[in-house]
Amino acid sequence: MKLSTLIPEDCSKAAVLFNSKKRILQYISELAQVKIPNANQHDILEALLSREKLGSTGIGKGIAIPHGRLAGLDNIVAILLVNQQPIPFDAVDDRNVDIFVALIVPEDENKQHLETLASIAGKLNDKHFCKRLRQASNDNELYQVLVEFDKQ
């Protein structure tokens, strides 16, 4: 799976600045709503918050993969954010998080959802890749990091 295909260029945001888990999830909901015109931002946020209530999606090493299921959705919507400062996110290793790959998935797509999560987590295991994501100073540069990584 190519990240640059999964995450559209306009959903790659570098150097954003949020100071709380709730605010970053709200921003993710705002971006996702543009890609899902028949859904409202509140429903998207509720899907993300409901999943977080089951356990944090902070996977460690400063990375989180917040995700939620949404009825009436045909395709996965993916968003990449890199926050300027790591923020508390209740990650499994108790480290603050600055890289967020968010997924909004169709309500009934279990297999594809799990495969996508596993693929993203695997790619984010690459320390050099994560370092380059963190170093991107603007949205275009961040997206180019994805494109270059996919060529490897």
JSON list of C-alpha atoms in Angstrom, two decimals:
[
{"chain": "A", "resi": 1, "resn": "MET", "atom": "CA", "xyz": [0.00, 0.00, 0.00]},
{"chain": "A", "resi": 2, "resn": "LYS", "atom": "CA", "xyz": [1.36, 3.39, -0.98]},
{"chain": "A", "resi": 3, "resn": "LEU", "atom": "CA", "xyz": [0.87, 6.12, 1.59]},
{"chain": "A", "resi": 4, "resn": "SER", "atom": "CA", "xyz": [0.88, 8.81, -1.09]},
{"chain": "A", "resi": 5, "resn": "THR", "atom": "CA", "xyz": [-2.09, 7.09, -2.72]},
{"chain": "A", "resi": 6, "resn": "LEU", "atom": "CA", "xyz": [-3.95, 6.58, 0.56]},
{"chain": "A", "resi": 7, "resn": "ILE", "atom": "CA", "xyz": [-3.33, 10.10, 1.89]},
{"chain": "A", "resi": 8, "resn": "PRO", "atom": "CA", "xyz": [-4.25, 12.88, -0.57]},
{"chain": "A", "resi": 9, "resn": "GLU", "atom": "CA", "xyz": [-1.89, 15.82, -0.82]},
{"chain": "A", "resi": 10, "resn": "ASP", "atom": "CA", "xyz": [-4.52, 18.20, 0.60]},
{"chain": "A", "resi": 11, "resn": "CYS", "atom": "CA", "xyz": [-4.81, 15.92, 3.65]},
{"chain": "A", "resi": 12, "resn": "SER", "atom": "CA", "xyz": [-1.09, 16.15, 4.51]},
{"chain": "A", "resi": 13, "resn": "LYS", "atom": "CA", "xyz": [-0.53, 18.93, 7.03]},
{"chain": "A", "resi": 14, "resn": "ALA", "atom": "CA", "xyz": [2.91, 19.80, 8.36]},
{"chain": "A", "resi": 15, "resn": "ALA", "atom": "CA", "xyz": [3.83, 21.97, 11.33]},
{"chain": "A", "resi": 16, "resn": "VAL", "atom": "CA", "xyz": [0.29, 22.28, 12.69]},
{"chain": "A", "resi": 17, "resn": "LEU", "atom": "CA", "xyz": [0.03, 23.55, 16.24]},
{"chain": "A", "resi": 18, "resn": "PHE", "atom": "CA", "xyz": [-2.49, 22.04, 18.63]},
{"chain": "A", "resi": 19, "resn": "ASN", "atom": "CA", "xyz": [-2.11, 21.50, 22.35]},
{"chain": "A", "resi": 20, "resn": "SER", "atom": "CA", "xyz": [-4.66, 18.81, 23.17]},
{"chain": "A", "resi": 21, "resn": "LYS", "atom": "CA", "xyz": [-5.92, 15.45, 22.03]},
{"chain": "A", "resi": 22, "resn": "LYS", "atom": "CA", "xyz": [-9.47, 16.75, 21.65]},
{"chain": "A", "resi": 23, "resn": "ARG", "atom": "CA", "xyz": [-8.43, 19.73, 19.53]},
{"chain": "A", "resi": 24, "resn": "ILE", "atom": "CA", "xyz": [-6.32, 17.65, 17.15]},
{"chain": "A", "resi": 25, "resn": "LEU", "atom": "CA", "xyz": [-9.22, 15.19, 16.72]},
{"chain": "A", "resi": 26, "resn": "GLN", "atom": "CA", "xyz": [-11.52, 18.14, 15.99]},
{"chain": "A", "resi": 27, "resn": "TYR", "atom": "CA", "xyz": [-9.12, 19.34, 13.30]},
{"chain": "A", "resi": 28, "resn": "ILE", "atom": "CA", "xyz": [-8.95, 15.85, 11.80]},
{"chain": "A", "resi": 29, "resn": "SER", "atom": "CA", "xyz": [-12.77, 15.86, 11.72]},
{"chain": "A", "resi": 30, "resn": "GLU", "atom": "CA", "xyz": [-12.78, 19.22, 9.91]},
{"chain": "A", "resi": 31, "resn": "LEU", "atom": "CA", "xyz": [-10.37, 17.94, 7.25]},
{"chain": "A", "resi": 32, "resn": "ALA", "atom": "CA", "xyz": [-12.23, 14.65, 6.86]},
{"chain": "A", "resi": 33, "resn": "GLN", "atom": "CA", "xyz": [-15.60, 16.36, 6.48]},
{"chain": "A", "resi": 34, "resn": "VAL", "atom": "CA", "xyz": [-14.35, 18.09, 3.32]},
{"chain": "A", "resi": 35, "resn": "LYS", "atom": "CA", "xyz": [-13.68, 14.63, 1.85]},
{"chain": "A", "resi": 36, "resn": "ILE", "atom": "CA", "xyz": [-17.00, 13.22, 3.06]},
{"chain": "A", "resi": 37, "resn": "PRO", "atom": "CA", "xyz": [-19.60, 15.82, 2.06]},
{"chain": "A", "resi": 38, "resn": "ASN", "atom": "CA", "xyz": [-22.58, 13.66, 3.09]},
{"chain": "A", "resi": 39, "resn": "ALA", "atom": "CA", "xyz": [-21.30, 13.38, 6.69]},
{"chain": "A", "resi": 40, "resn": "ASN", "atom": "CA", "xyz": [-21.13, 16.07, 9.30]},
{"chain": "A", "resi": 41, "resn": "GLN", "atom": "CA", "xyz": [-18.10, 17.00, 11.33]},
{"chain": "A", "resi": 42, "resn": "HIS", "atom": "CA", "xyz": [-19.77, 16.08, 14.63]},
{"chain": "A", "resi": 43, "resn": "ASP", "atom": "CA", "xyz": [-20.39, 12.47, 13.50]},
{"chain": "A", "resi": 44, "resn": "ILE", "atom": "CA", "xyz": [-16.78, 12.11, 12.36]},
{"chain": "A", "resi": 45, "resn": "LEU", "atom": "CA", "xyz": [-15.49, 13.47, 15.66]},
{"chain": "A", "resi": 46, "resn": "GLU", "atom": "CA", "xyz": [-17.80, 11.15, 17.60]},
{"chain": "A", "resi": 47, "resn": "ALA", "atom": "CA", "xyz": [-16.49, 8.16, 15.62]},
{"chain": "A", "resi": 48, "resn": "LEU", "atom": "CA", "xyz": [-12.90, 9.12, 16.54]},
{"chain": "A", "resi": 49, "resn": "LEU", "atom": "CA", "xyz": [-13.73, 9.81, 20.19]},
{"chain": "A", "resi": 50, "resn": "SER", "atom": "CA", "xyz": [-15.68, 6.55, 20.52]},
{"chain": "A", "resi": 51, "resn": "ARG", "atom": "CA", "xyz": [-12.64, 4.61, 19.34]},
{"chain": "A", "resi": 52, "resn": "GLU", "atom": "CA", "xyz": [-10.35, 6.50, 21.74]},
{"chain": "A", "resi": 53, "resn": "LYS", "atom": "CA", "xyz": [-12.65, 5.53, 24.63]},
{"chain": "A", "resi": 54, "resn": "LEU", "atom": "CA", "xyz": [-11.86, 1.88, 23.89]},
{"chain": "A", "resi": 55, "resn": "GLY", "atom": "CA", "xyz": [-8.15, 2.61, 24.30]},
{"chain": "A", "resi": 56, "resn": "SER", "atom": "CA", "xyz": [-5.69, 5.13, 22.99]},
{"chain": "A", "resi": 57, "resn": "THR", "atom": "CA", "xyz": [-4.62, 4.89, 19.38]},
{"chain": "A", "resi": 58, "resn": "GLY", "atom": "CA", "xyz": [-1.21, 6.24, 20.39]},
{"chain": "A", "resi": 59, "resn": "ILE", "atom": "CA", "xyz": [1.05, 3.37, 19.28]},
{"chain": "A", "resi": 60, "resn": "GLY", "atom": "CA", "xyz": [4.27, 4.72, 20.79]},
{"chain": "A", "resi": 61, "resn": "LYS", "atom": "CA", "xyz": [7.40, 6.53, 19.62]},
{"chain": "A", "resi": 62, "resn": "GLY", "atom": "CA", "xyz": [5.44, 9.77, 19.21]},
{"chain": "A", "resi": 63, "resn": "ILE", "atom": "CA", "xyz": [2.93, 8.26, 16.77]},
{"chain": "A", "resi": 64, "resn": "ALA", "atom": "CA", "xyz": [-0.85, 7.85, 16.85]},
{"chain": "A", "resi": 65, "resn": "ILE", "atom": "CA", "xyz": [-3.26, 6.33, 14.35]},
{"chain": "A", "resi": 66, "resn": "PRO", "atom": "CA", "xyz": [-6.65, 7.68, 15.40]},
{"chain": "A", "resi": 67, "resn": "HIS", "atom": "CA", "xyz": [-9.45, 6.00, 13.50]},
{"chain": "A", "resi": 68, "resn": "GLY", "atom": "CA", "xyz": [-13.18, 5.65, 13.48]},
{"chain": "A", "resi": 69, "resn": "ARG", "atom": "CA", "xyz": [-15.96, 3.94, 11.56]},
{"chain": "A", "resi": 70, "resn": "LEU", "atom": "CA", "xyz": [-18.62, 5.86, 9.70]},
{"chain": "A", "resi": 71, "resn": "ALA", "atom": "CA", "xyz": [-21.84, 4.61, 8.12]},
{"chain": "A", "resi": 72, "resn": "GLY", "atom": "CA", "xyz": [-22.49, 5.50, 4.50]},
{"chain": "A", "resi": 73, "resn": "LEU", "atom": "CA", "xyz": [-18.82, 5.80, 3.61]},
{"chain": "A", "resi": 74, "resn": "ASP", "atom": "CA", "xyz": [-17.53, 4.02, 0.49]},
{"chain": "A", "resi": 75, "resn": "ASN", "atom": "CA", "xyz": [-13.77, 4.51, 0.83]},
{"chain": "A", "resi": 76, "resn": "ILE", "atom": "CA", "xyz": [-11.20, 5.10, 3.53]},
{"chain": "A", "resi": 77, "resn": "VAL", "atom": "CA", "xyz": [-10.35, 8.74, 4.20]},
{"chain": "A", "resi": 78, "resn": "ALA", "atom": "CA", "xyz": [-6.81, 9.20, 5.48]},
{"chain": "A", "resi": 79, "resn": "ILE", "atom": "CA", "xyz": [-5.13, 12.29, 6.94]},
{"chain": "A", "resi": 80, "resn": "LEU", "atom": "CA", "xyz": [-1.54, 12.91, 7.99]},
{"chain": "A", "resi": 81, "resn": "LEU", "atom": "CA", "xyz": [-0.72, 15.63, 10.52]},
{"chain": "A", "resi": 82, "resn": "VAL", "atom": "CA", "xyz": [2.61, 16.48, 12.07]},
{"chain": "A", "resi": 83, "resn": "ASN", "atom": "CA", "xyz": [2.22, 18.72, 15.10]},
{"chain": "A", "resi": 84, "resn": "GLN", "atom": "CA", "xyz": [4.98, 21.23, 15.89]},
{"chain": "A", "resi": 85, "resn": "GLN", "atom": "CA", "xyz": [5.14, 20.03, 19.49]},
{"chain": "A", "resi": 86, "resn": "PRO", "atom": "CA", "xyz": [4.36, 16.54, 20.81]},
{"chain": "A", "resi": 87, "resn": "ILE", "atom": "CA", "xyz": [1.15, 16.53, 22.86]},
{"chain": "A", "resi": 88, "resn": "PRO", "atom": "CA", "xyz": [-0.27, 14.19, 25.51]},
{"chain": "A", "resi": 89, "resn": "PHE", "atom": "CA", "xyz": [-2.27, 11.44, 23.80]},
{"chain": "A", "resi": 90, "resn": "ASP", "atom": "CA", "xyz": [-2.30, 8.57, 26.32]},
{"chain": "A", "resi": 91, "resn": "ALA", "atom": "CA", "xyz": [0.03, 6.56, 24.08]},
{"chain": "A", "resi": 92, "resn": "VAL", "atom": "CA", "xyz": [1.00, 3.02, 25.07]},
{"chain": "A", "resi": 93, "resn": "ASP", "atom": "CA", "xyz": [4.53, 4.15, 25.94]},
{"chain": "A", "resi": 94, "resn": "ASP", "atom": "CA", "xyz": [3.32, 7.32, 27.74]},
{"chain": "A", "resi": 95, "resn": "ARG", "atom": "CA", "xyz": [5.27, 9.49, 25.27]},
{"chain": "A", "resi": 96, "resn": "ASN", "atom": "CA", "xyz": [3.65, 12.56, 23.79]},
{"chain": "A", "resi": 97, "resn": "VAL", "atom": "CA", "xyz": [2.62, 12.34, 20.14]},
{"chain": "A", "resi": 98, "resn": "ASP", "atom": "CA", "xyz": [3.45, 14.55, 17.15]},
{"chain": "A", "resi": 99, "resn": "ILE", "atom": "CA", "xyz": [2.75, 12.29, 14.13]},
{"chain": "A", "resi": 100, "resn": "PHE", "atom": "CA", "xyz": [-0.91, 11.48, 13.48]},
{"chain": "A", "resi": 101, "resn": "VAL", "atom": "CA", "xyz": [-2.20, 9.29, 10.66]},
{"chain": "A", "resi": 102, "resn": "ALA", "atom": "CA", "xyz": [-5.98, 9.38, 10.96]},
{"chain": "A", "resi": 103, "resn": "LEU", "atom": "CA", "xyz": [-8.38, 7.03, 9.22]},
{"chain": "A", "resi": 104, "resn": "ILE", "atom": "CA", "xyz": [-12.12, 7.28, 8.74]},
{"chain": "A", "resi": 105, "resn": "VAL", "atom": "CA", "xyz": [-13.28, 3.90, 7.47]},
{"chain": "A", "resi": 106, "resn": "PRO", "atom": "CA", "xyz": [-16.56, 2.46, 6.20]},
{"chain": "A", "resi": 107, "resn": "GLU", "atom": "CA", "xyz": [-18.57, 1.01, 9.08]},
{"chain": "A", "resi": 108, "resn": "ASP", "atom": "CA", "xyz": [-18.63, -2.53, 7.68]},
{"chain": "A", "resi": 109, "resn": "GLU", "atom": "CA", "xyz": [-15.07, -2.79, 6.26]},
{"chain": "A", "resi": 110, "resn": "ASN", "atom": "CA", "xyz": [-13.25, -4.88, 8.87]},
{"chain": "A", "resi": 111, "resn": "LYS", "atom": "CA", "xyz": [-10.62, -6.69, 6.80]},
{"chain": "A", "resi": 112, "resn": "GLN", "atom": "CA", "xyz": [-9.54, -3.65, 4.77]},
{"chain": "A", "resi": 113, "resn": "HIS", "atom": "CA", "xyz": [-9.49, -1.52, 7.92]},
{"chain": "A", "resi": 114, "resn": "LEU", "atom": "CA", "xyz": [-7.20, -3.92, 9.77]},
{"chain": "A", "resi": 115, "resn": "GLU", "atom": "CA", "xyz": [-4.91, -4.36, 6.77]},
{"chain": "A", "resi": 116, "resn": "THR", "atom": "CA", "xyz": [-4.62, -0.59, 6.36]},
{"chain": "A", "resi": 117, "resn": "LEU", "atom": "CA", "xyz": [-3.85, -0.08, 10.05]},
{"chain": "A", "resi": 118, "resn": "ALA", "atom": "CA", "xyz": [-1.18, -2.78, 9.97]},
{"chain": "A", "resi": 119, "resn": "SER", "atom": "CA", "xyz": [0.41, -1.38, 6.83]},
{"chain": "A", "resi": 120, "resn": "ILE", "atom": "CA", "xyz": [0.57, 2.15, 8.22]},
{"chain": "A", "resi": 121, "resn": "ALA", "atom": "CA", "xyz": [1.97, 0.98, 11.56]},
{"chain": "A", "resi": 122, "resn": "GLY", "atom": "CA", "xyz": [4.63, -1.00, 9.70]},
{"chain": "A", "resi": 123, "resn": "LYS", "atom": "CA", "xyz": [5.70, 1.98, 7.62]},
{"chain": "A", "resi": 124, "resn": "LEU", "atom": "CA", "xyz": [5.82, 4.20, 10.71]},
{"chain": "A", "resi": 125, "resn": "ASN", "atom": "CA", "xyz": [8.31, 1.77, 12.26]},
{"chain": "A", "resi": 126, "resn": "ASP", "atom": "CA", "xyz": [10.95, 3.26, 9.96]},
{"chain": "A", "resi": 127, "resn": "LYS", "atom": "CA", "xyz": [12.85, 5.76, 12.14]},
{"chain": "A", "resi": 128, "resn": "HIS", "atom": "CA", "xyz": [14.35, 7.59, 9.17]},
{"chain": "A", "resi": 129, "resn": "PHE", "atom": "CA", "xyz": [10.92, 8.01, 7.58]},
{"chain": "A", "resi": 130, "resn": "CYS", "atom": "CA", "xyz": [9.45, 9.42, 10.81]},
{"chain": "A", "resi": 131, "resn": "LYS", "atom": "CA", "xyz": [12.41, 11.77, 11.20]},
{"chain": "A", "resi": 132, "resn": "ARG", "atom": "CA", "xyz": [11.80, 13.11, 7.69]},
{"chain": "A", "resi": 133, "resn": "LEU", "atom": "CA", "xyz": [8.08, 13.57, 8.43]},
{"chain": "A", "resi": 134, "resn": "ARG", "atom": "CA", "xyz": [8.98, 15.58, 11.52]},
{"chain": "A", "resi": 135, "resn": "GLN", "atom": "CA", "xyz": [11.44, 17.73, 9.59]},
{"chain": "A", "resi": 136, "resn": "ALA", "atom": "CA", "xyz": [8.97, 18.76, 6.86]},
{"chain": "A", "resi": 137, "resn": "SER", "atom": "CA", "xyz": [8.36, 22.48, 7.18]},
{"chain": "A", "resi": 138, "resn": "ASN", "atom": "CA", "xyz": [5.29, 22.77, 4.94]},
{"chain": "A", "resi": 139, "resn": "ASP", "atom": "CA", "xyz": [2.45, 20.68, 3.55]},
{"chain": "A", "resi": 140, "resn": "ASN", "atom": "CA", "xyz": [4.01, 20.15, 0.13]},
{"chain": "A", "resi": 141, "resn": "GLU", "atom": "CA", "xyz": [7.32, 19.02, 1.61]},
{"chain": "A", "resi": 142, "resn": "LEU", "atom": "CA", "xyz": [5.46, 16.59, 3.90]},
{"chain": "A", "resi": 143, "resn": "TYR", "atom": "CA", "xyz": [3.60, 15.06, 0.97]},
{"chain": "A", "resi": 144, "resn": "GLN", "atom": "CA", "xyz": [6.86, 14.74, -1.00]},
{"chain": "A", "resi": 145, "resn": "VAL", "atom": "CA", "xyz": [8.30, 12.71, 1.88]},
{"chain": "A", "resi": 146, "resn": "LEU", "atom": "CA", "xyz": [5.40, 10.27, 1.39]},
{"chain": "A", "resi": 147, "resn": "VAL", "atom": "CA", "xyz": [5.96, 10.11, -2.37]},
{"chain": "A", "resi": 148, "resn": "GLU", "atom": "CA", "xyz": [9.71, 9.50, -1.98]},
{"chain": "A", "resi": 149, "resn": "PHE", "atom": "CA", "xyz": [9.14, 6.85, 0.70]},
{"chain": "A", "resi": 150, "resn": "ASP", "atom": "CA", "xyz": [6.71, 5.02, -1.58]},
{"chain": "A", "resi": 151, "resn": "LYS", "atom": "CA", "xyz": [9.40, 4.81, -4.30]},
{"chain": "A", "resi": 152, "resn": "GLN", "atom": "CA", "xyz": [11.71, 2.80, -2.03]}
]
